[in-house]
Amino acid sequence: MSIVVTGATGHLGRHVVEQLLEKVPAEQVTAVVRSPQKAADLAERGVRIAVADYNTPETFDGLFAAGDKVLLVSGNEFDKGRVRQHQVVIDAAKTAGVALLAYTSAPGPLSAALADDHRGTEEALLGSGVPYALLRNGWYHENYTENLAPVLAHDAVVAAAGEGRVSSAARADYAAAAVAVLTGEGHENTTYELGGDEAWSFAEYAAELSRQTGREIVYNPVTVEALTGILTGAGLPEPLAAVLAGVDASIEKGELVVDSGDLSRLTGRPTTPLAEAVAAALKG
Ligand SMILES: NC(=O)c1ccc[n+]([C@@H]2O[C@H](COP(=O)([O-])OP(=O)(O)OC[C@H]3O[C@@H](n4cnc5c(N)ncnc54)[C@H](OP(=O)(O)O)[C@@H]3O)[C@@H](O)[C@H]2O)c1
């Protein structure tokens, strides 16, 4: 029996594996990766490495065993049909008879196009009969703090979210919740709405950046169309730019405010404050 993590060489997956290694022996952890070279450090530490790709169903043949607890990290290939990709993992988990299949989803109220693949995957997972845990992850702090260059270049936070608020948390917080579910008991057939303890607005984010940089950074609210144009101008393909700008429209409607308390309850500690993530990003 193993705890198996897909997307283990991604940002979230790496946090999950690191935190698992603090709790269980390395030989009980399997990292599913596309590139074993990227996982060489994990192999060295005794983690079992399995090479598989959501696009190639046979790579998942025999990968899982009965009783495994599996974390399916949602893919990032938006143009490749993520529901079909995730179905490959669900089918393999069903065939093996895993004890739990946890999936990194999106908040329940999120109506933006980005959520469509998550709703489709949730449906497939529930329809499979495999014991599931839906980890409906809210937004990452890092979506913002890893993209500070244009903000600092123009002393402006540009978003199409009006006065909407977002309960973001650090990737490490969401990883800790996943680890709690994978190593704990009684999480079968449960849905968690995960988000940071504090929701913030973009005006507050700009104020925090001003405080920490000593510069005057303003919030410049724009329309969804204008933001799509700005993102396209910065080199993003138009469809992706529209999807990302659509998330801001959801934020304006309050769809990324998560007030369930599930994240801090699962991890047993408060979520990382945005100010801390800003400080880390400015230092790095
Ligand atoms: N909640 C949020 O704010 C937020 C923000 C961005 C994304 N997300 C979602 O959450 C997921 C995890 O976030 P993240 O920051 O860890 O993203 P990430 O760093 O882009 O990681 C994505 C992981 O998925 C793996 N992957 C992609 N396509 C695959 C395929 N065809 N077969 C097998 N593995 C595949 C990647 O493998 P490689 O390591 O080989 O590239 C990578 O490990 C993302 O993929 C996305 O679905 C959520």
Tab-separated table of C-alpha atoms and ligand atoms in Angstrom:
chain	number	residue	atom	x	y	z
A	1	MET	CA	0.000	0.000	0.000
A	2	SER	CA	1.361	3.359	-1.031
A	3	ILE	CA	0.476	7.034	-0.995
A	4	VAL	CA	0.660	8.043	-4.627
A	5	VAL	CA	0.962	11.633	-5.863
A	6	THR	CA	0.573	12.568	-9.532
A	7	GLY	CA	2.043	15.825	-10.837
A	8	ALA	CA	4.759	15.240	-8.240
A	9	THR	CA	7.315	17.411	-10.034
A	10	GLY	CA	4.894	20.341	-10.280
A	11	HIS	CA	4.756	23.190	-7.770
A	12	LEU	CA	1.927	21.789	-5.654
A	13	GLY	CA	2.980	18.152	-6.026
A	14	ARG	CA	6.487	18.930	-4.770
A	15	HIS	CA	5.075	20.558	-1.645
A	16	VAL	CA	2.850	17.508	-1.091
A	17	VAL	CA	5.718	15.022	-1.432
A	18	GLU	CA	7.987	17.115	0.836
A	19	GLN	CA	5.305	17.279	3.523
A	20	LEU	CA	4.480	13.562	3.158
A	21	LEU	CA	8.131	12.746	3.781
A	22	GLU	CA	7.844	14.488	7.164
A	23	LYS	CA	5.070	12.066	8.123
A	24	VAL	CA	5.623	8.684	6.476
A	25	PRO	CA	8.668	6.645	5.420
A	26	ALA	CA	9.848	7.427	1.878
A	27	GLU	CA	9.259	3.853	0.695
A	28	GLN	CA	5.522	4.364	1.293
A	29	VAL	CA	5.404	7.325	-1.130
A	30	THR	CA	5.107	7.013	-4.910
A	31	ALA	CA	5.700	10.050	-7.112
A	32	VAL	CA	4.050	9.867	-10.540
A	33	VAL	CA	6.087	11.958	-12.961
A	34	ARG	CA	6.501	12.475	-16.691
A	35	SER	CA	10.216	13.064	-16.447
A	36	PRO	CA	12.263	10.898	-14.046
A	37	GLN	CA	15.180	13.338	-14.418
A	38	LYS	CA	13.067	16.019	-12.715
A	39	ALA	CA	12.448	13.590	-9.832
A	40	ALA	CA	16.039	12.364	-9.360
A	41	ASP	CA	16.307	14.081	-5.962
A	42	LEU	CA	13.147	12.308	-4.766
A	43	ALA	CA	14.399	8.926	-5.981
A	44	GLU	CA	17.633	9.531	-4.091
A	45	ARG	CA	15.627	10.030	-0.914
A	46	GLY	CA	13.902	6.659	-1.371
A	47	VAL	CA	10.640	7.774	-2.964
A	48	ARG	CA	9.344	5.276	-5.534
A	49	ILE	CA	9.142	6.931	-8.945
A	50	ALA	CA	6.509	5.894	-11.491
A	51	VAL	CA	6.644	7.367	-14.985
A	52	ALA	CA	3.223	8.018	-16.537
A	53	ASP	CA	1.418	10.574	-18.682
A	54	TYR	CA	-2.298	11.428	-18.536
A	55	ASN	CA	-2.264	11.374	-22.365
A	56	THR	CA	-1.119	7.741	-22.523
A	57	PRO	CA	-3.559	5.469	-20.636
A	58	GLU	CA	-1.339	2.371	-20.779
A	59	THR	CA	1.341	4.145	-18.731
A	60	PHE	CA	-1.065	3.878	-15.789
A	61	ASP	CA	-1.553	0.101	-16.227
A	62	GLY	CA	-0.604	-1.600	-12.970
A	63	LEU	CA	0.652	1.665	-11.452
A	64	PHE	CA	-1.821	1.675	-8.536
A	65	ALA	CA	-2.421	-1.189	-6.088
A	66	ALA	CA	-5.464	-2.115	-4.009
A	67	GLY	CA	-5.607	0.027	-0.885
A	68	ASP	CA	-3.433	2.862	-2.239
A	69	LYS	CA	-4.357	6.432	-1.394
A	70	VAL	CA	-3.919	8.562	-4.485
A	71	LEU	CA	-3.742	12.315	-5.050
A	72	LEU	CA	-4.668	13.272	-8.614
A	73	VAL	CA	-3.194	16.722	-9.209
A	74	SER	CA	-5.177	18.355	-12.006
A	75	GLY	CA	-3.156	18.825	-15.187
A	76	ASN	CA	-2.194	22.101	-16.813
A	77	GLU	CA	-2.602	21.222	-20.510
A	78	PHE	CA	-5.756	23.255	-21.078
A	79	ASP	CA	-5.851	22.415	-24.786
A	80	LYS	CA	-5.610	18.636	-24.390
A	81	GLY	CA	-8.958	17.800	-22.801
A	82	ARG	CA	-8.208	17.604	-19.112
A	83	VAL	CA	-11.383	15.682	-18.222
A	84	ARG	CA	-10.342	12.897	-20.608
A	85	GLN	CA	-6.824	12.984	-19.118
A	86	HIS	CA	-8.110	12.778	-15.554
A	87	GLN	CA	-10.498	9.974	-16.565
A	88	VAL	CA	-7.424	7.874	-17.380
A	89	VAL	CA	-6.295	8.142	-13.762
A	90	ILE	CA	-9.799	7.521	-12.396
A	91	ASP	CA	-10.152	4.373	-14.545
A	92	ALA	CA	-6.794	3.031	-13.390
A	93	ALA	CA	-7.672	3.769	-9.750
A	94	LYS	CA	-10.974	1.930	-10.132
A	95	THR	CA	-9.349	-1.094	-11.746
A	96	ALA	CA	-6.797	-1.306	-8.944
A	97	GLY	CA	-9.322	-0.821	-6.145
A	98	VAL	CA	-7.613	2.130	-4.462
A	99	ALA	CA	-8.811	3.124	-0.994
A	100	LEU	CA	-9.065	6.836	-1.808
A	101	LEU	CA	-8.707	9.092	-4.836
A	102	ALA	CA	-8.303	12.738	-3.850
A	103	TYR	CA	-8.599	15.321	-6.621
A	104	THR	CA	-7.406	18.955	-6.632
A	105	SER	CA	-10.521	20.742	-7.846
A	106	ALA	CA	-11.756	24.347	-7.794
A	107	PRO	CA	-14.199	26.125	-5.454
A	108	GLY	CA	-17.809	24.999	-5.832
A	109	PRO	CA	-19.264	28.445	-6.658
A	110	LEU	CA	-16.635	29.179	-9.366
A	111	SER	CA	-18.525	29.677	-12.637
A	112	ALA	CA	-15.548	30.860	-14.733
A	113	ALA	CA	-14.676	28.703	-17.766
A	114	LEU	CA	-11.562	27.531	-15.926
A	115	ALA	CA	-13.808	25.510	-13.601
A	116	ASP	CA	-15.465	23.473	-16.373
A	117	ASP	CA	-12.744	20.789	-16.423
A	118	HIS	CA	-12.913	20.506	-12.640
A	119	ARG	CA	-16.695	20.053	-12.632
A	120	GLY	CA	-16.342	17.446	-15.422
A	121	THR	CA	-13.661	15.572	-13.477
A	122	GLU	CA	-15.692	15.672	-10.260
A	123	GLU	CA	-18.633	14.166	-12.142
A	124	ALA	CA	-16.439	11.411	-13.591
A	125	LEU	CA	-14.950	10.663	-10.181
A	126	LEU	CA	-18.308	10.502	-8.415
A	127	GLY	CA	-19.692	8.356	-11.242
A	128	SER	CA	-16.798	5.886	-10.923
A	129	GLY	CA	-17.746	4.674	-7.468
A	130	VAL	CA	-14.117	5.049	-6.310
A	131	PRO	CA	-13.913	6.457	-2.740
A	132	TYR	CA	-13.132	10.133	-3.367
A	133	ALA	CA	-12.087	13.315	-1.633
A	134	LEU	CA	-12.684	16.558	-3.513
A	135	LEU	CA	-10.067	19.113	-2.506
A	136	ARG	CA	-11.661	22.218	-3.966
A	137	ASN	CA	-8.587	24.423	-3.802
A	138	GLY	CA	-9.132	28.164	-3.830
A	139	TRP	CA	-6.606	30.505	-5.400
A	140	TYR	CA	-2.892	30.389	-4.672
A	141	HIS	CA	-1.134	33.468	-3.240
A	142	GLU	CA	1.573	32.595	-5.740
A	143	ASN	CA	-0.723	33.347	-8.702
A	144	TYR	CA	-0.115	36.956	-7.693
A	145	THR	CA	3.182	36.988	-5.834
A	146	GLU	CA	5.030	35.093	-8.585
A	147	ASN	CA	3.885	37.676	-11.103
A	148	LEU	CA	5.124	40.868	-9.503
A	149	ALA	CA	7.403	42.039	-12.343
A	150	PRO	CA	4.746	44.001	-14.296
A	151	VAL	CA	3.277	45.345	-11.040
A	152	LEU	CA	6.643	46.690	-9.929
A	153	ALA	CA	7.436	47.983	-13.428
A	154	HIS	CA	4.290	50.136	-13.493
A	155	ASP	CA	3.615	50.611	-9.767
A	156	ALA	CA	0.126	49.288	-10.476
A	157	VAL	CA	-1.895	46.183	-9.802
A	158	VAL	CA	-4.140	45.706	-12.823
A	159	ALA	CA	-7.161	43.430	-12.459
A	160	ALA	CA	-10.731	43.144	-13.697
A	161	ALA	CA	-12.132	42.187	-10.321
A	162	GLY	CA	-13.641	45.512	-9.232
A	163	GLU	CA	-13.929	45.459	-5.464
A	164	GLY	CA	-14.197	41.674	-5.350
A	165	ARG	CA	-12.279	39.706	-2.759
A	166	VAL	CA	-10.314	36.465	-2.955
A	167	SER	CA	-9.450	34.008	-0.159
A	168	SER	CA	-6.085	32.890	-1.452
A	169	ALA	CA	-3.634	30.737	0.481
A	170	ALA	CA	-0.121	29.450	-0.108
A	171	ARG	CA	0.429	26.331	-2.191
A	172	ALA	CA	2.069	24.879	0.918
A	173	ASP	CA	-1.227	25.314	2.812
A	174	TYR	CA	-3.213	23.402	0.169
A	175	ALA	CA	-0.479	20.751	0.146
A	176	ALA	CA	-0.793	20.388	3.922
A	177	ALA	CA	-4.535	19.816	3.521
A	178	ALA	CA	-3.877	17.137	0.902
A	179	VAL	CA	-1.355	15.469	3.209
A	180	ALA	CA	-3.873	15.509	6.083
A	181	VAL	CA	-6.416	13.772	3.861
A	182	LEU	CA	-3.904	11.243	2.463
A	183	THR	CA	-2.480	10.297	5.853
A	184	GLY	CA	-5.648	10.607	7.960
A	185	GLU	CA	-8.804	8.564	8.317
A	186	GLY	CA	-12.444	9.149	7.484
A	187	HIS	CA	-12.070	11.407	4.441
A	188	GLU	CA	-13.865	9.087	1.998
A	189	ASN	CA	-16.613	10.649	-0.098
A	190	THR	CA	-16.052	14.122	1.320
A	191	THR	CA	-15.855	17.525	-0.334
A	192	TYR	CA	-13.631	20.240	1.130
A	193	GLU	CA	-13.944	23.911	0.163
A	194	LEU	CA	-10.411	25.154	0.738
A	195	GLY	CA	-9.266	28.759	0.955
A	196	GLY	CA	-7.277	31.213	3.043
A	197	ASP	CA	-8.570	32.479	6.382
A	198	GLU	CA	-8.565	36.094	5.159
A	199	ALA	CA	-10.155	37.349	1.951
A	200	TRP	CA	-8.503	40.427	0.445
A	201	SER	CA	-9.331	42.951	-2.282
A	202	PHE	CA	-6.946	44.129	-4.981
A	203	ALA	CA	-6.901	47.605	-3.409
A	204	GLU	CA	-5.700	45.963	-0.172
A	205	TYR	CA	-3.130	43.939	-2.122
A	206	ALA	CA	-1.794	47.144	-3.706
A	207	ALA	CA	-1.686	48.779	-0.259
A	208	GLU	CA	0.290	45.826	1.142
A	209	LEU	CA	2.746	46.026	-1.758
A	210	SER	CA	3.106	49.764	-1.127
A	211	ARG	CA	3.767	49.151	2.558
A	212	GLN	CA	6.423	46.538	1.897
A	213	THR	CA	8.197	48.295	-1.001
A	214	GLY	CA	7.924	51.846	0.313
A	215	ARG	CA	6.567	52.869	-3.091
A	216	GLU	CA	3.115	54.030	-4.071
A	217	ILE	CA	1.496	51.086	-5.831
A	218	VAL	CA	-2.100	51.622	-6.885
A	219	TYR	CA	-4.917	49.326	-7.915
A	220	ASN	CA	-6.019	49.985	-11.458
A	221	PRO	CA	-9.360	48.221	-12.044
A	222	VAL	CA	-10.094	47.533	-15.718
A	223	THR	CA	-12.810	45.706	-17.653
A	224	VAL	CA	-12.544	42.023	-18.536
A	225	GLU	CA	-12.130	43.018	-22.205
A	226	ALA	CA	-9.315	45.438	-21.372
A	227	LEU	CA	-7.532	42.833	-19.250
A	228	THR	CA	-7.871	40.251	-22.018
A	229	GLY	CA	-6.230	42.790	-24.358
A	230	ILE	CA	-3.419	43.517	-21.876
A	231	LEU	CA	-2.678	39.803	-21.372
A	232	THR	CA	-2.772	39.143	-25.119
A	233	GLY	CA	-0.429	42.104	-25.614
A	234	ALA	CA	1.941	40.509	-23.093
A	235	GLY	CA	2.108	37.401	-25.288
A	236	LEU	CA	-0.626	35.106	-23.944
A	237	PRO	CA	-2.752	33.301	-26.538
A	238	GLU	CA	-6.161	34.997	-26.769
A	239	PRO	CA	-8.224	32.031	-25.483
A	240	LEU	CA	-6.040	31.653	-22.382
A	241	ALA	CA	-6.081	35.430	-21.788
A	242	ALA	CA	-9.892	35.383	-21.935
A	243	VAL	CA	-10.069	32.459	-19.495
A	244	LEU	CA	-7.764	34.211	-17.012
A	245	ALA	CA	-9.627	37.512	-17.280
A	246	GLY	CA	-12.850	35.528	-16.752
A	247	VAL	CA	-11.518	34.457	-13.357
A	248	ASP	CA	-11.405	38.141	-12.352
A	249	ALA	CA	-15.077	38.466	-13.281
A	250	SER	CA	-15.744	35.564	-10.915
A	251	ILE	CA	-13.733	37.281	-8.196
A	252	GLU	CA	-15.835	40.420	-8.611
A	253	LYS	CA	-18.925	38.243	-8.065
A	254	GLY	CA	-17.433	36.818	-4.874
A	255	GLU	CA	-16.976	33.311	-6.256
A	256	LEU	CA	-13.433	32.953	-4.920
A	257	VAL	CA	-14.290	33.867	-1.349
A	258	VAL	CA	-14.134	30.640	0.647
A	259	ASP	CA	-15.448	30.937	4.186
A	260	SER	CA	-15.806	27.259	5.112
A	261	GLY	CA	-12.738	27.199	7.381
A	262	ASP	CA	-11.971	23.743	5.926
A	263	LEU	CA	-8.339	24.549	5.081
A	264	SER	CA	-7.183	25.663	8.519
A	265	ARG	CA	-9.314	22.948	10.113
A	266	LEU	CA	-7.683	20.203	8.031
A	267	THR	CA	-4.145	21.497	8.592
A	268	GLY	CA	-4.660	22.415	12.238
A	269	ARG	CA	-3.122	25.867	11.808
A	270	PRO	CA	-4.006	29.283	10.361
A	271	THR	CA	-3.330	29.721	6.646
A	272	THR	CA	-0.299	31.716	5.485
A	273	PRO	CA	-1.128	35.454	5.424
A	274	LEU	CA	-0.851	37.153	2.026
A	275	ALA	CA	1.607	39.650	3.552
A	276	GLU	CA	3.987	36.765	4.284
A	277	ALA	CA	3.837	35.531	0.688
A	278	VAL	CA	4.436	39.087	-0.554
A	279	ALA	CA	7.477	39.418	1.740
A	280	ALA	CA	8.899	36.099	0.513
A	281	ALA	CA	8.387	37.092	-3.123
A	282	LEU	CA	10.016	40.509	-2.661
A	283	LYS	CA	12.992	38.897	-0.936
A	284	GLY	CA	13.382	36.140	-3.551
B	1	LIG	N1	-5.710	26.979	-7.327
B	1	LIG	C1	-4.962	27.739	-8.101
B	1	LIG	O1	-4.748	28.936	-7.869
B	1	LIG	C2	-4.308	27.135	-9.299
B	1	LIG	C3	-3.433	27.903	-10.070
B	1	LIG	C4	-2.814	27.301	-11.158
B	1	LIG	C5	-3.081	25.979	-11.459
B	1	LIG	N2	-3.943	25.259	-10.678
B	1	LIG	C6	-4.261	23.838	-10.949
B	1	LIG	O2	-3.612	23.068	-9.946
B	1	LIG	C7	-2.650	22.183	-10.534
B	1	LIG	C8	-1.423	22.109	-9.659
B	1	LIG	O3	-0.879	23.400	-9.508
B	1	LIG	P1	0.683	23.628	-9.699
B	1	LIG	O4	0.960	25.009	-9.277
B	1	LIG	O5	1.422	22.503	-9.111
B	1	LIG	O6	0.817	23.526	-11.284
B	1	LIG	P2	2.094	23.057	-12.115
B	1	LIG	O7	3.348	23.407	-11.388
B	1	LIG	O8	1.887	23.550	-13.491
B	1	LIG	O9	1.996	21.452	-12.078
B	1	LIG	C9	1.190	20.717	-12.933
B	1	LIG	C10	1.623	19.280	-12.797
B	1	LIG	O10	0.795	18.487	-13.662
B	1	LIG	C11	1.652	17.603	-14.364
B	1	LIG	N3	1.058	17.270	-15.662
B	1	LIG	C12	0.590	18.116	-16.596
B	1	LIG	N4	0.174	17.433	-17.672
B	1	LIG	C13	0.402	16.126	-17.394
B	1	LIG	C14	0.213	14.937	-18.122
B	1	LIG	N5	-0.273	14.956	-19.380
B	1	LIG	N6	0.526	13.753	-17.539
B	1	LIG	C15	1.056	13.715	-16.287
B	1	LIG	N7	1.268	14.827	-15.549
B	1	LIG	C16	0.957	16.015	-16.100
B	1	LIG	C17	2.934	18.392	-14.567
B	1	LIG	O11	3.999	17.495	-14.872
B	1	LIG	P3	5.501	18.036	-15.156
B	1	LIG	O12	6.096	18.281	-13.783
B	1	LIG	O13	6.130	16.902	-15.885
B	1	LIG	O14	5.376	19.284	-15.967
B	1	LIG	C18	3.075	19.059	-13.225
B	1	LIG	O15	3.708	18.194	-12.317
B	1	LIG	C19	-2.402	22.771	-11.931
B	1	LIG	O16	-1.983	21.780	-12.847
B	1	LIG	C20	-3.762	23.339	-12.291
B	1	LIG	O17	-4.652	22.321	-12.722
B	1	LIG	C21	-4.543	25.805	-9.603
